[in-house]
Amino acid sequence: MAKVKVATAWLDCCSGCHMSFLDIDEAIIELAKQVEFTRSPITDIKEFTPVDVGIVEGAVSTTSDEEVLRKLRDNCKILMAWGDCACFGGICAMRNLFTKEDVLRRYYIETESTREGRIPSSEDIPSLFEQVRPLNQVVKVDCYVPGCPPDSKAIQYALSELLQGRIPVLPSEMMRFD
Amino acid sequence: MKEITLTINDRQVKGKEGDTVLEVCQANGVDLPTLCHLEGLSDVGACRMCVVEIERERRPVPACTYPARDGLVVKTHTEQLEKYRRLVLELIFTERNHFCMFCGQSGDCELQELAYRYQMDNVRYSYAFPSLPVDSLGDYLVVDHNRCILCGRCVRACSEVVGIHAIDFGKRGWRTVISADLEQPLGESSCVSCGACVQACPTGAILSKLSLYKGKTSECQQVTTVCPLCGVGCELKVLVKDNNLVRIESPGLKGPRAALCKEGRFGLLYDQRPRVTSPLIRDRQGKLEECTIDEAIETAADKLRELKDGFAGIISSRYPKETLSLFNRFMRHVMGSDWIDTLDGRNYRLIAKGISQFNDKGRGLDVECSIEEILEADCILVAGADVLKTHPVLGYLIRQAISQRRAKVVVIDSVRDVLPLWSDLWLKPKAGSEGVLFNGLAKILIDKGLVERQKAPAELLQSPSGYEADEVSRATGIHIGDLELAASMYGEAEHGVVIYGEGLLERNDPSLVTCLLSLADLKQHRSGDHLRVISLKPHANSHGAWELGLAAEDIPQDKLKGLYLFLADEQEDEGLWNWLKGIDFLMVQASYHSAITSLADVVLPSPIWAEREEGTYASMDGRVSESRRVLQPKDGLLQDREMLIELSKKLGRELVPS
């Protein structure tokens, strides 16, 4: 049987969800027999190629995040959101309580260790959106694994559901927002 | 109550007339999700989690406010209802900051629990992200409006359980926030920091600084015990994790004793005083030095053997009955001394004498009424009793009587109005003229025909001259109009309650107690055998200690040579320090270092309230409760009982617990 092709991406995040995925430990050997990871921070492949499953960690915070997310969506059949940032906005959305200008000023100018700071501006640097958004406010998302980070058991459950041809919905006892 | 029959989810179930549909569901094992409902509070239907379909109702209705009727046909878990519930949850989550990973209540949150139950793994609406203030300047409480779902449980707990009603909804619609007074910071408002709101809050909107991140409910053991502080005797539910106090709650918000005070809920969690961890004895240079338990007991026993007479024992009435009675036996049988007193013994002797002068039928403290009578009161005389300071929960009961019964409150205090926001009248008698005032009030009651003339004591009728209103006014410095107003408030009341305390007892005049009892008797403000008079008893087991006869007589200070003071975790007291400083040999058993322990020749460590073994307490109105040990005592710390037994052994006597 041909391997299921999976691509993953991280947007505005801490990479904790990918770490939690690696926490499935030896189960990753079995998984590797059934799954081929194409584009992913783990494989360090950058190009988007058509895949069966796209997995995204993190919220949409910059123009680059949106571009990556849309490309992945265009290239995958099923899109799965990993973690609270991707599902709800999570910790990244804390900045939504302030204006973009306040956030940038605080970060680049007012931090206690900063001397003569300035807010960088260049076409090469992705710019921040006014608001951080969860994935489903940008593209269609097919399934969600919330958690900060999701427990590796929850990630494993979601992946095995997908491999068995079902769209995963975490049972209540696996649900976590922290 | 009439029984009714309903059909819930095609099943015939029974309920009582007056129940809500929610109550019938809960009584019959139908698991309806709720958020704004909390046992002990009224229901308002704010959250819409408990919506149900009822035949012939056009739209879903909240079960918590819908009265159950005979023959109702109810559906609780249709697909449509479950959809609505999930939708309600999603809308609540989008309204404010409900991101759990940086919330202190994560894992202890009803909103989170419901979102898990409804498998809310995404939200279909955009978030509002209002930036609301956080009020964290109070002593114990943090209010984070961003986490608030406006269920109003805190508002109802504050007004219904405590009676203070310091918080309510402020602003309107989208901008509604919980507001203390007129949007004051909680610490500067009329809030009394009792913490009922923390207990009521289903989310992380109202937090206790002392309990945050110390442990989730599911990780804690729960121990129910009795509060070791004042005489009200509130029941406490103490949560403990890894032998550390996590938080203290009221076991339930239902019933008249459901409120706790600031000290009971928060103060007990955090005592900064340095612990007495090792016994101390005074060395040749006069310095207190650490020693072993054996050395301390040896030294104490040597000294006690020398003292043939003039040895007394004083014990705090914070101790349970078992310790008090063992101490009593130690003093009488091992030490052969009858000089035994409690720290609040003087109060008892005054009250007991006052009661015996009033009535020689041998009635004791049981002539007084239970504190629940306050809730029924339509007039409350507060005489020399700073209730909110010394017995806050009684203060809350007064407040509830004011809001629910429109009770009139008359404060009699020669220094200040102790209930400035609540009192209808403050009588300020000249210091020492309280007796004249009470008799004067009685005289007005008789003259105005507010009491039956034949019930009036003979001396009031025969020698009216001393208690004519103008004479009383002159003697007390109170305006005649105020005297008459006070008399008519109390005299026209159907359920008058008198509360008196330290401010009156410090006059050292038992006849003041007699006067108050007579006043209540004159107006027949009584419930059965009990006159509606309440004396404030300072400590958790004052009533119990006094009933054991521990405070029968004054200790003759001039003949006193040695003293064994059982201080427990009592607060420092300057008066006591002055009283103790001239004593030749002072042995103190205490949990904390203080000016008093530094006077001592021998200091023995004592467990704090939470480490004390189980025992029996009698509240100020005689209600008996069991205390339980909450924490394992520190290593090597003897229980007070063990200490007394060891000391007796060393003295060659056996002390057997009864």
JSON list of N, CA, C and O in Angstrom, two decimals, chain B residues 24 111 177 203 214 223 248 266 334 350 382 419 441 491 604:
[
{"chain": "B", "resi": 24, "resn": "VAL", "atom": "N", "xyz": [-36.00, 18.91, 39.61]},
{"chain": "B", "resi": 24, "resn": "VAL", "atom": "CA", "xyz": [-36.59, 17.59, 39.37]},
{"chain": "B", "resi": 24, "resn": "VAL", "atom": "C", "xyz": [-35.59, 16.73, 38.57]},
{"chain": "B", "resi": 24, "resn": "VAL", "atom": "O", "xyz": [-35.39, 15.56, 38.88]},
{"chain": "B", "resi": 111, "resn": "LEU", "atom": "N", "xyz": [-16.44, 26.19, 33.15]},
{"chain": "B", "resi": 111, "resn": "LEU", "atom": "CA", "xyz": [-16.59, 26.51, 31.72]},
{"chain": "B", "resi": 111, "resn": "LEU", "atom": "C", "xyz": [-15.72, 25.56, 30.89]},
{"chain": "B", "resi": 111, "resn": "LEU", "atom": "O", "xyz": [-16.17, 25.00, 29.89]},
{"chain": "B", "resi": 177, "resn": "VAL", "atom": "N", "xyz": [-19.85, 44.66, 33.40]},
{"chain": "B", "resi": 177, "resn": "VAL", "atom": "CA", "xyz": [-18.79, 44.06, 34.22]},
{"chain": "B", "resi": 177, "resn": "VAL", "atom": "C", "xyz": [-19.31, 43.94, 35.66]},
{"chain": "B", "resi": 177, "resn": "VAL", "atom": "O", "xyz": [-20.22, 44.65, 36.05]},
{"chain": "B", "resi": 203, "resn": "THR", "atom": "N", "xyz": [-15.34, 30.26, 36.90]},
{"chain": "B", "resi": 203, "resn": "THR", "atom": "CA", "xyz": [-14.16, 30.38, 36.02]},
{"chain": "B", "resi": 203, "resn": "THR", "atom": "C", "xyz": [-13.01, 30.99, 36.81]},
{"chain": "B", "resi": 203, "resn": "THR", "atom": "O", "xyz": [-12.99, 30.94, 38.03]},
{"chain": "B", "resi": 214, "resn": "LYS", "atom": "N", "xyz": [-1.51, 26.43, 43.83]},
{"chain": "B", "resi": 214, "resn": "LYS", "atom": "CA", "xyz": [-1.04, 25.56, 44.91]},
{"chain": "B", "resi": 214, "resn": "LYS", "atom": "C", "xyz": [-1.53, 24.13, 44.73]},
{"chain": "B", "resi": 214, "resn": "LYS", "atom": "O", "xyz": [-1.00, 23.22, 45.33]},
{"chain": "B", "resi": 223, "resn": "VAL", "atom": "N", "xyz": [-10.79, 18.00, 53.99]},
{"chain": "B", "resi": 223, "resn": "VAL", "atom": "CA", "xyz": [-11.07, 17.69, 55.39]},
{"chain": "B", "resi": 223, "resn": "VAL", "atom": "C", "xyz": [-12.08, 18.70, 55.90]},
{"chain": "B", "resi": 223, "resn": "VAL", "atom": "O", "xyz": [-11.91, 19.90, 55.71]},
{"chain": "B", "resi": 248, "resn": "ILE", "atom": "N", "xyz": [-9.41, 27.17, 51.76]},
{"chain": "B", "resi": 248, "resn": "ILE", "atom": "CA", "xyz": [-10.48, 26.90, 52.72]},
{"chain": "B", "resi": 248, "resn": "ILE", "atom": "C", "xyz": [-11.78, 27.39, 52.10]},
{"chain": "B", "resi": 248, "resn": "ILE", "atom": "O", "xyz": [-11.84, 28.47, 51.55]},
{"chain": "B", "resi": 266, "resn": "PHE", "atom": "N", "xyz": [-9.18, 33.06, 54.52]},
{"chain": "B", "resi": 266, "resn": "PHE", "atom": "CA", "xyz": [-7.84, 33.39, 54.02]},
{"chain": "B", "resi": 266, "resn": "PHE", "atom": "C", "xyz": [-6.78, 33.47, 55.13]},
{"chain": "B", "resi": 266, "resn": "PHE", "atom": "O", "xyz": [-5.68, 32.97, 54.97]},
{"chain": "B", "resi": 334, "resn": "VAL", "atom": "N", "xyz": [-2.72, 16.44, 89.13]},
{"chain": "B", "resi": 334, "resn": "VAL", "atom": "CA", "xyz": [-1.26, 16.32, 89.13]},
{"chain": "B", "resi": 334, "resn": "VAL", "atom": "C", "xyz": [-0.63, 17.47, 89.91]},
{"chain": "B", "resi": 334, "resn": "VAL", "atom": "O", "xyz": [0.22, 17.27, 90.76]},
{"chain": "B", "resi": 350, "resn": "LEU", "atom": "N", "xyz": [-18.44, 37.46, 84.29]},
{"chain": "B", "resi": 350, "resn": "LEU", "atom": "CA", "xyz": [-19.38, 38.57, 84.23]},
{"chain": "B", "resi": 350, "resn": "LEU", "atom": "C", "xyz": [-20.74, 38.12, 83.68]},
{"chain": "B", "resi": 350, "resn": "LEU", "atom": "O", "xyz": [-21.79, 38.43, 84.23]},
{"chain": "B", "resi": 382, "resn": "VAL", "atom": "N", "xyz": [-27.32, 46.29, 69.14]},
{"chain": "B", "resi": 382, "resn": "VAL", "atom": "CA", "xyz": [-25.93, 45.85, 69.18]},
{"chain": "B", "resi": 382, "resn": "VAL", "atom": "C", "xyz": [-25.23, 46.68, 70.24]},
{"chain": "B", "resi": 382, "resn": "VAL", "atom": "O", "xyz": [-24.94, 47.86, 70.03]},
{"chain": "B", "resi": 419, "resn": "LEU", "atom": "N", "xyz": [-21.40, 49.85, 63.22]},
{"chain": "B", "resi": 419, "resn": "LEU", "atom": "CA", "xyz": [-21.99, 49.46, 61.93]},
{"chain": "B", "resi": 419, "resn": "LEU", "atom": "C", "xyz": [-22.43, 50.72, 61.19]},
{"chain": "B", "resi": 419, "resn": "LEU", "atom": "O", "xyz": [-23.62, 50.92, 60.94]},
{"chain": "B", "resi": 441, "resn": "LEU", "atom": "N", "xyz": [-34.46, 52.71, 78.90]},
{"chain": "B", "resi": 441, "resn": "LEU", "atom": "CA", "xyz": [-35.21, 52.15, 77.77]},
{"chain": "B", "resi": 441, "resn": "LEU", "atom": "C", "xyz": [-36.37, 51.30, 78.28]},
{"chain": "B", "resi": 441, "resn": "LEU", "atom": "O", "xyz": [-37.49, 51.38, 77.76]},
{"chain": "B", "resi": 491, "resn": "GLY", "atom": "N", "xyz": [-39.23, 48.11, 71.09]},
{"chain": "B", "resi": 491, "resn": "GLY", "atom": "CA", "xyz": [-40.52, 47.78, 71.73]},
{"chain": "B", "resi": 491, "resn": "GLY", "atom": "C", "xyz": [-41.58, 47.38, 70.73]},
{"chain": "B", "resi": 491, "resn": "GLY", "atom": "O", "xyz": [-42.43, 46.54, 71.02]},
{"chain": "B", "resi": 604, "resn": "LEU", "atom": "N", "xyz": [7.20, 25.43, 75.50]},
{"chain": "B", "resi": 604, "resn": "LEU", "atom": "CA", "xyz": [6.98, 24.12, 74.89]},
{"chain": "B", "resi": 604, "resn": "LEU", "atom": "C", "xyz": [6.23, 24.32, 73.58]},
{"chain": "B", "resi": 604, "resn": "LEU", "atom": "O", "xyz": [5.28, 25.09, 73.51]}
]
